XYZ file of C-alpha atoms in Angstrom:
601
model
C -40.166 -1.331 -32.119
C -41.704 0.728 -29.340
C -41.315 -2.170 -26.803
C -37.577 -1.631 -26.890
C -37.879 1.984 -25.670
C -37.445 2.882 -22.048
C -40.317 4.486 -20.054
C -38.805 7.908 -20.326
C -38.202 7.594 -24.090
C -41.794 6.326 -24.570
C -43.107 9.438 -22.866
C -41.181 11.767 -25.041
C -42.305 9.979 -28.140
C -46.052 10.198 -27.291
C -45.625 13.747 -26.194
C -44.307 14.929 -29.622
C -46.829 12.817 -31.563
C -49.758 14.375 -29.467
C -48.743 17.944 -30.310
C -48.018 17.239 -33.979
C -51.353 15.507 -34.584
C -53.398 18.143 -32.700
C -51.751 21.022 -34.678
C -51.965 19.367 -38.132
C -55.570 18.506 -37.478
C -56.793 22.038 -36.449
C -54.572 24.213 -38.762
C -54.164 24.314 -42.527
C -50.778 26.038 -42.076
C -49.491 23.798 -39.262
C -46.013 25.246 -39.535
C -47.093 28.766 -38.698
C -45.759 29.603 -35.182
C -48.296 32.422 -34.666
C -51.349 30.372 -35.524
C -50.513 27.164 -33.642
C -49.727 28.902 -30.235
C -53.190 28.665 -28.880
C -53.561 25.071 -29.956
C -50.259 24.106 -28.154
C -51.687 25.526 -24.837
C -54.988 23.681 -25.212
C -53.204 20.372 -25.991
C -50.968 20.859 -22.956
C -54.074 21.049 -20.678
C -55.511 17.909 -22.303
C -52.381 15.752 -21.740
C -51.398 17.415 -18.474
C -48.087 18.761 -19.654
C -46.858 21.313 -17.121
C -44.182 22.680 -19.343
C -45.556 22.888 -22.968
C -42.906 23.189 -25.757
C -42.411 26.469 -27.700
C -44.226 27.142 -31.013
C -40.831 26.860 -32.872
C -40.303 23.418 -31.433
C -43.705 22.061 -32.487
C -43.332 23.665 -35.871
C -39.999 21.832 -36.380
C -41.636 18.548 -35.316
C -44.389 19.080 -37.904
C -41.941 19.684 -40.629
C -39.964 16.603 -39.635
C -43.180 14.603 -39.659
C -44.288 15.841 -43.148
C -40.778 15.372 -44.599
C -40.778 11.840 -43.287
C -43.960 11.102 -45.179
C -46.095 11.142 -42.025
C -44.168 8.238 -40.442
C -44.138 8.519 -36.713
C -40.915 6.677 -36.491
C -39.199 9.949 -37.117
C -39.887 10.773 -33.454
C -37.985 7.749 -32.284
C -34.652 8.545 -30.373
C -31.599 8.401 -32.606
C -29.157 5.766 -31.832
C -25.442 6.568 -31.538
C -23.436 5.203 -34.268
C -21.617 2.100 -32.957
C -17.914 1.774 -33.160
C -16.387 -0.941 -35.176
C -15.521 -3.980 -33.122
C -11.770 -3.931 -32.338
C -11.576 -7.625 -33.085
C -12.376 -6.919 -36.664
C -9.162 -5.103 -37.164
C -6.192 -6.441 -39.081
C -4.820 -9.616 -37.256
C -1.343 -8.358 -37.665
C -2.311 -5.181 -35.902
C -3.999 -6.916 -33.127
C -0.757 -9.035 -32.609
C 1.273 -5.821 -32.271
C -1.267 -4.300 -29.879
C -1.270 -7.358 -27.740
C 2.521 -7.506 -27.581
C 2.899 -3.870 -26.741
C 0.195 -3.958 -23.994
C 1.778 -7.177 -22.295
C 5.335 -5.853 -22.346
C 4.644 -2.147 -21.339
C 1.232 -1.809 -19.788
C 0.727 -4.987 -17.841
C 3.585 -4.752 -15.283
C 4.125 -3.405 -11.775
C 5.744 -0.223 -13.202
C 2.210 0.992 -13.977
C 3.228 2.637 -17.196
C 0.678 5.040 -18.878
C -0.961 4.332 -22.155
C 1.186 7.043 -23.873
C 4.189 4.624 -23.222
C 2.311 1.847 -24.900
C 1.638 4.134 -27.912
C 5.353 4.809 -28.254
C 6.029 1.035 -28.180
C 3.295 0.539 -30.821
C 4.890 3.039 -33.136
C 8.288 1.313 -32.908
C 6.704 -2.243 -33.639
C 4.630 -0.910 -36.571
C 7.792 0.815 -38.019
C 9.625 -2.543 -37.870
C 6.689 -4.459 -39.423
C 6.377 -1.962 -42.281
C 10.022 -2.129 -43.028
C 9.858 -5.857 -43.884
C 6.276 -6.270 -45.218
C 4.502 -4.869 -48.402
C 1.099 -4.437 -46.725
C 1.621 -1.315 -44.578
C -0.071 -0.854 -41.226
C -1.384 2.505 -39.991
C -0.613 3.530 -36.436
C -3.924 3.236 -34.419
C -5.394 6.165 -32.606
C -5.288 6.527 -28.775
C -9.038 5.800 -28.654
C -8.487 2.449 -30.485
C -5.820 1.503 -27.991
C -8.058 2.457 -25.055
C -10.908 0.307 -26.453
C -8.555 -2.601 -26.988
C -7.418 -2.409 -23.248
C -11.053 -2.120 -22.210
C -11.771 -5.513 -23.956
C -9.363 -7.252 -21.622
C -10.340 -8.735 -18.322
C -10.336 -5.958 -15.688
C -9.266 -8.327 -12.931
C -6.334 -9.647 -14.738
C -5.180 -6.106 -15.766
C -5.376 -4.860 -12.111
C -3.636 -8.096 -10.947
C -0.631 -7.561 -13.154
C -0.417 -3.836 -12.543
C -1.252 -3.642 -8.844
C -0.770 -7.004 -7.319
C -2.949 -9.556 -5.650
C -3.756 -7.837 -2.419
C -4.779 -4.596 -3.990
C -6.842 -6.322 -6.704
C -8.616 -8.540 -4.254
C -9.649 -5.568 -2.106
C -10.772 -3.660 -5.211
C -12.924 -6.593 -6.651
C -14.131 -8.024 -3.439
C -17.890 -8.436 -2.733
C -19.550 -6.993 0.298
C -17.970 -8.346 3.583
C -19.972 -10.771 5.844
C -21.856 -9.305 8.626
C -21.058 -10.087 12.170
C -24.042 -11.401 14.082
C -24.098 -11.931 17.838
C -27.229 -12.979 19.626
C -26.239 -11.690 23.107
C -23.689 -9.318 24.717
C -20.161 -10.661 25.069
C -20.720 -13.485 22.608
C -18.247 -11.854 20.178
C -15.891 -9.003 20.901
C -13.446 -7.197 18.597
C -9.958 -5.881 19.704
C -7.584 -3.622 17.738
C -5.172 -0.791 18.263
C -4.059 2.458 16.454
C -1.630 5.244 16.732
C -3.600 8.204 17.934
C -3.683 11.497 15.967
C -2.354 13.593 18.743
C 1.086 14.700 20.176
C 1.484 14.500 23.986
C 3.741 16.499 26.102
C 5.557 16.193 29.494
C 5.756 19.253 31.738
C 9.101 20.140 33.157
C 9.867 21.698 36.614
C 10.334 25.200 35.050
C 6.916 25.132 33.394
C 7.985 24.392 29.849
C 6.840 21.314 27.794
C 8.645 18.703 25.977
C 6.671 16.663 23.356
C 6.983 12.836 23.891
C 5.352 11.551 20.698
C 1.979 10.086 19.830
C 0.275 7.606 22.117
C -1.070 4.157 21.264
C -4.582 3.110 21.941
C -5.933 -0.439 22.303
C -9.696 -0.875 22.574
C -12.323 -3.825 22.907
C -15.829 -3.338 21.435
C -18.857 -5.626 21.893
C -20.442 -6.619 18.652
C -23.945 -7.036 19.923
C -24.334 -3.737 21.794
C -21.489 -1.653 20.288
C -20.424 -0.605 23.772
C -16.614 -0.176 24.600
C -15.828 -2.706 27.169
C -12.258 -1.437 27.899
C -9.395 0.477 26.478
C -5.842 1.438 27.341
C -3.720 4.360 26.123
C 0.088 4.307 26.593
C 3.294 5.616 25.096
C 4.677 2.146 24.765
C 4.170 0.693 21.231
C 1.747 -2.265 20.727
C 2.901 -5.279 22.703
C 1.518 -8.129 24.708
C 1.643 -5.906 27.850
C -0.625 -3.140 26.408
C -3.026 -5.825 25.201
C -3.089 -7.400 28.638
C -3.695 -4.141 30.317
C -6.590 -3.432 27.841
C -7.970 -6.802 28.595
C -7.764 -6.220 32.364
C -9.756 -3.015 32.022
C -12.361 -5.050 30.088
C -12.921 -7.974 32.469
C -12.583 -6.127 35.909
C -16.021 -5.713 37.460
C -17.253 -2.095 37.452
C -20.896 -1.420 38.544
C -21.128 1.838 36.467
C -19.657 0.679 33.116
C -20.123 -2.382 30.746
C -17.642 -4.957 31.621
C -17.378 -8.723 31.215
C -15.298 -11.782 29.959
C -16.074 -12.351 26.275
C -16.724 -15.825 24.781
C -15.042 -15.128 21.530
C -12.412 -12.412 20.750
C -11.651 -11.499 17.239
C -8.090 -10.063 17.013
C -5.603 -8.704 14.555
C -2.863 -10.935 13.168
C -0.077 -8.737 14.578
C 2.866 -9.919 16.705
C 1.431 -8.208 19.911
C -1.699 -10.314 19.575
C 0.263 -13.555 19.204
C 2.120 -12.893 22.445
C 2.272 -15.917 24.602
C 1.340 -14.068 27.759
C -1.819 -12.813 26.133
C -2.765 -16.232 24.747
C -2.219 -17.966 28.059
C -4.425 -15.324 29.810
C -7.183 -15.925 27.250
C -6.890 -19.643 27.672
C -7.228 -19.358 31.482
C -10.346 -17.263 31.015
C -11.795 -19.680 28.451
C -11.823 -17.018 25.768
C -11.806 -18.374 22.208
C -9.314 -16.311 20.251
C -9.737 -15.929 16.431
C -7.172 -14.077 14.407
C -8.444 -12.438 11.060
C -6.650 -12.721 7.839
C -3.630 -10.389 7.165
C -4.334 -7.173 5.196
C -8.030 -7.661 5.698
C -9.368 -4.494 7.641
C -13.062 -5.509 6.902
C -12.634 -8.392 9.382
C -12.510 -5.763 12.022
C -14.872 -3.233 10.492
C -16.739 -2.360 13.638
C -13.567 -1.349 15.708
C -12.131 0.443 12.767
C -15.233 2.456 12.435
C -15.142 3.320 16.172
C -11.633 4.638 15.805
C -12.827 6.960 12.933
C -15.724 8.204 15.128
C -13.269 8.849 17.979
C -10.883 10.817 15.751
C -13.433 12.962 14.060
C -15.588 13.662 17.170
C -12.726 14.240 19.742
C -9.082 13.603 18.786
C -9.005 16.060 15.851
C -10.403 18.870 18.137
C -7.657 18.634 20.712
C -4.578 20.827 20.725
C -1.565 19.118 19.126
C -3.589 16.869 16.920
C -1.859 15.533 13.742
C -5.222 15.001 11.841
C -5.536 12.008 9.557
C -3.124 13.046 6.811
C -0.913 15.969 5.760
C -3.674 17.467 3.467
C -5.951 17.958 6.432
C -3.166 19.094 8.768
C -1.952 21.737 6.273
C 0.555 24.177 8.107
C -0.685 23.283 11.554
C 2.331 22.780 13.874
C 1.253 19.778 15.969
C 4.479 19.770 18.058
C 4.214 23.412 18.836
C 0.605 23.338 19.741
C 0.711 20.193 21.864
C -0.548 20.838 25.451
C -2.100 17.471 26.558
C -0.387 15.028 29.018
C -0.998 11.380 28.956
C -3.361 11.568 31.990
C -5.281 14.426 30.173
C -5.782 12.368 27.164
C -6.980 9.288 29.096
C -9.494 11.522 30.961
C -10.787 13.001 27.742
C -11.326 9.700 26.007
C -12.954 8.045 29.015
C -15.340 11.033 29.404
C -16.275 10.974 25.744
C -17.082 7.198 25.691
C -19.242 7.391 28.795
C -21.036 10.659 28.219
C -21.144 10.838 24.370
C -20.636 7.566 22.590
C -22.582 5.314 24.915
C -25.536 7.659 25.146
C -25.825 8.717 21.478
C -28.156 6.720 19.223
C -26.096 4.312 17.050
C -27.078 4.268 13.393
C -27.146 0.472 13.113
C -28.872 -0.247 16.291
C -31.140 2.808 16.074
C -30.720 3.016 19.887
C -28.039 4.046 22.310
C -25.440 1.327 22.940
C -25.711 1.616 26.739
C -29.552 1.113 26.540
C -29.087 -2.084 24.539
C -26.452 -3.309 27.000
C -28.714 -2.580 30.149
C -31.558 -4.456 28.433
C -29.911 -7.461 27.298
C -26.884 -7.973 29.539
C -28.801 -9.306 32.609
C -30.020 -12.284 30.500
C -26.350 -13.426 29.791
C -25.026 -13.107 33.395
C -21.602 -11.394 32.505
C -18.525 -13.004 34.213
C -16.063 -10.576 35.624
C -12.933 -10.649 37.674
C -11.894 -8.749 40.833
C -9.132 -6.200 40.519
C -6.832 -8.293 42.717
C -7.387 -11.548 40.631
C -6.899 -9.610 37.452
C -3.677 -8.004 38.553
C -2.192 -11.556 39.207
C -3.666 -13.349 36.199
C -3.220 -10.792 33.430
C 0.464 -10.724 33.393
C 3.433 -12.144 31.379
C 4.580 -15.340 32.917
C 8.218 -16.643 33.117
C 10.115 -19.270 34.943
C 13.187 -18.129 36.964
C 15.466 -19.514 39.675
C 15.243 -17.989 43.148
C 18.707 -17.030 44.573
C 19.166 -15.535 48.065
C 15.678 -14.417 48.144
C 15.935 -12.652 44.812
C 14.840 -13.178 41.166
C 16.334 -11.456 38.096
C 14.563 -10.758 34.725
C 15.743 -8.280 32.058
C 18.653 -7.133 34.134
C 16.374 -6.175 37.125
C 16.089 -7.692 40.472
C 13.146 -8.252 42.899
C 13.335 -9.560 46.440
C 10.814 -11.935 47.997
C 11.339 -12.370 51.758
C 8.315 -14.634 52.099
C 10.028 -17.452 50.037
C 13.348 -17.353 52.031
C 12.440 -20.481 54.104
C 11.238 -22.263 51.038
C 14.525 -21.504 49.402
C 16.661 -22.702 52.232
C 14.731 -26.037 52.365
C 15.181 -26.577 48.713
C 18.847 -25.952 48.974
C 19.183 -28.425 51.821
C 17.330 -31.103 49.905
C 19.406 -30.220 46.846
C 16.449 -29.515 44.741
C 15.854 -26.886 42.057
C 14.648 -23.510 43.094
C 12.540 -22.794 39.968
C 9.623 -20.417 40.599
C 6.787 -19.001 38.360
C 7.182 -15.180 37.915
C 4.180 -13.011 36.547
C 5.361 -9.613 35.384
C 3.543 -6.482 34.435
C 5.584 -5.088 31.614
C 3.953 -1.657 32.057
C 4.990 -1.436 35.698
C 8.216 -3.304 36.801
C 8.052 -2.090 40.435
C 6.671 -5.365 41.617
C 6.065 -8.926 40.475
C 4.176 -11.947 41.734
C 6.078 -15.172 42.502
C 4.736 -18.737 43.008
C 6.484 -22.104 43.519
C 5.855 -25.178 41.441
C 4.596 -26.883 44.494
C 1.791 -24.202 45.007
C 1.191 -22.614 41.593
C -1.850 -20.895 42.713
C -0.411 -19.230 45.807
C 1.432 -16.044 44.650
C 3.787 -13.955 46.739
C 4.469 -10.299 45.987
C 8.095 -9.415 45.267
C 9.398 -5.830 45.360
C 12.021 -4.242 43.200
C 15.545 -3.640 44.680
C 15.688 -0.271 42.778
C 12.111 1.153 43.667
C 12.988 4.642 42.577
C 14.100 3.537 38.958
C 11.261 0.943 38.397
C 8.414 3.070 39.775
C 5.825 2.967 36.876
C 8.729 1.858 34.581
C 7.606 -0.063 31.561
C 9.607 -2.765 29.959
C 9.703 -0.715 26.666
C 11.304 2.275 28.456
C 13.748 0.007 30.400
C 14.989 -1.617 27.099
C 15.287 1.938 25.593
C 17.469 2.969 28.563
C 19.554 -0.072 28.209
C 20.218 0.721 24.494
C 21.210 4.223 25.390
C 23.644 3.005 28.030
C 25.105 0.558 25.518
C 25.451 3.366 22.861
C 27.274 5.531 25.479
C 29.753 2.664 26.189
C 28.844 2.338 29.793
C 29.626 -1.282 30.467
C 28.610 -1.460 34.125
C 25.800 -3.860 34.682
C 22.500 -2.243 35.680
C 22.090 -4.601 38.638
C 25.262 -3.071 40.150
C 24.235 0.585 39.684
C 22.651 2.542 42.537
C 18.970 3.247 42.461
C 19.626 7.022 42.518
C 21.991 6.651 39.436
C 19.492 4.617 37.524
C 16.829 7.165 38.384
C 18.955 9.955 37.054
C 19.427 8.068 33.752
C 15.773 7.595 33.563
C 15.027 11.267 33.823
C 17.723 12.122 31.318
C 16.184 9.916 28.584
C 12.582 9.990 29.388
C 12.009 12.420 26.472
C 13.106 9.656 24.073
C 10.051 7.594 25.027
C 7.634 7.532 22.004
C 10.508 8.730 19.495
C 12.212 5.390 19.076
C 11.657 5.505 15.345
C 11.393 9.194 14.799
C 14.780 10.612 13.208
C 13.626 14.174 13.562
C 12.800 13.693 17.203
C 16.114 12.074 17.911
C 18.000 15.112 16.556
C 15.843 17.501 18.497
C 16.639 15.335 21.692
C 20.378 15.404 21.077
C 20.177 19.232 20.689
C 18.184 19.393 23.934
C 20.819 17.354 25.883
C 23.774 19.526 24.351
C 21.929 22.678 25.399
C 21.423 21.500 29.002
C 25.131 20.306 29.112
C 26.401 23.715 27.966
C 24.270 25.495 30.488
C 25.630 23.382 33.388
C 29.281 23.923 32.228
C 28.601 27.679 31.956
C 27.110 27.895 35.494
C 30.236 25.962 36.831
C 32.745 28.181 35.053
C 30.919 31.272 36.290
C 31.039 30.136 39.922
C 34.734 29.274 39.480
C 35.577 32.644 38.140
C 33.771 34.480 40.876
C 35.557 32.436 43.469
C 38.997 33.177 41.956
C 38.293 36.838 41.552
C 38.145 37.311 45.356
C 41.445 38.666 46.446
C 41.221 37.016 49.869
C 44.713 35.538 49.575
C 43.347 32.063 50.070
C 45.322 29.829 47.612
C 43.043 26.804 48.301
C 42.049 24.755 45.328
C 38.803 26.200 43.948
C 37.880 23.241 41.783
C 34.016 22.992 41.863
C 32.432 20.205 43.807
C 30.352 17.447 42.090
C 27.230 19.061 43.671
C 27.739 22.018 41.247
C 26.903 19.689 38.343
C 23.293 19.012 39.424
C 20.288 20.600 37.711
C 19.762 23.080 40.545
C 21.980 26.223 40.493
C 24.768 25.896 43.191
C 24.614 28.018 46.296
C 27.050 31.002 46.059
C 27.674 30.850 49.808
C 28.793 27.337 49.704
C 32.231 26.550 51.001
C 34.715 25.463 48.276
C 37.863 25.399 50.301
C 38.107 21.618 50.260
C 40.355 20.251 47.615
C 39.066 17.503 45.463
C 41.347 14.658 44.003
C 42.693 15.484 40.552
C 40.730 12.669 38.921
C 37.464 14.374 39.870
C 38.343 17.560 38.072
C 36.154 18.300 35.137
C 38.087 18.432 31.663
C 38.130 21.745 29.867
C 36.355 20.341 26.817
C 32.519 20.436 27.027
C 30.979 17.170 27.034
C 28.796 16.237 24.071
C 25.599 15.430 25.952
C 23.918 15.790 29.209
C 24.348 12.025 29.704
C 28.094 12.421 30.192
C 27.538 15.153 32.920
C 25.149 12.957 34.750
C 27.515 9.935 34.469
C 30.427 11.844 35.995
C 28.285 13.206 38.908
C 26.847 9.795 39.908
C 25.742 11.057 43.427
C 23.988 14.210 42.320
C 20.854 14.777 44.413
C 17.482 14.071 42.809
């Protein structure tokens, strides 16, 4: 009997028995609280009890022992009365319970148990109306115990779905073991919890959305090999740029070409340009399963550390969720530019994360890298080779020394002779073009005869394509299409394209943000009204002069630029009637800019 007790229960049992036997042996009136007080203190010293019981407690134990005919089993812990087994209930009641639970509780609507009780009451009422043996309505506790007897996995599967259930009932994930640096590297991206701004010429700021971060972490040493922050959403170009920052040689920071790369299953990681680059670098790419963040646990943990240690302490942070953010206005408090954020993250990684002791390694990541990296001889690329290799690759036709991709043109004078020779021989003029989708100002071109000899081609619209990303270019093309401007971008002047880019730069990062779209439209309308107001004011002032000059005072196109017009400017020249602005105000700044195509930058 005593063998079934736990160690704690056995100590309590022996303690009570020791006090009762000592008091009963030394006192005739063992239940007298005044007389047994001294004996209790002496017994406590003998058994080493730091907190002896009160006299009233010992007297109660003695009474319980005497009433139980001196049986020590009265000091055993009392067992809680067991509830009746639910399976012993009336079989008809069990059928009703099972039917109600299956129809109401075990579905994707996630109905509460109160809804099941209502269904049970209806089913029992129908049963009692047609049977002599009446069933009683079970209690809520009985229903809860019936549901608890069911398989937990099956209940969760039918109520929450397979993906949620598998995550809830999964065992601990496998650990990633790498024997040396660069043997295994993880890559992933996230939308950063901070709003960035762009400073205007007048000193004001316009928020341009939340940036996107892509990072590479070495599993063996936990060092960050490379990262890239941009306003362009996740795509093959951002991943290639992060990979370039990882493999380009840097004597001051950990860099190298990994042997195995664990990536997400997203569309950006399945980009053909990225996979081709990894194939050329002999990198084994392994995609993890969908909806399995544990497969990239190390990089996910790094993102959390970055957010809590740095990002959530910056102005304009959005925090991790609305509860943490509270009434903090992230857009109004935003002060960081893209370059500022890149500098902060780079400084934090180099001066804080790499130098701080890692909990799993019990050492600083940079110390582990410096100790183990010399033995594996990390392979790296030069910056020039990386710029040519880590680009999206396409095949185009060279025509008159130009190539065209995405509605943009680049000129390559060094291949003019080759093109003329191919034309004379009536052969195709197909060339290999490598494009950096984050900077469309220049591309690299190679012929099929010499696929390793690349020539640099420069944009025919250098002002427009300077540091222009493909994402921004497509966004501008969509805006032109919405405004029903059908002219091809290849026929537009560089200055005009640059003006369009300035007008719609604020839309970058807000492609899916409906609130930001409305704010942007109001901003355009405000600028348009201001320009019309300035023009009308100048026109009124000119007409108010009673100089007797009846020349046409229609404002020049130069008055429609951002800069305020010169009051001393000569307006005596008459413009053609088709250039006169309509009296109705345009709906947006875009229309003003389109009318004034030759406005100065």
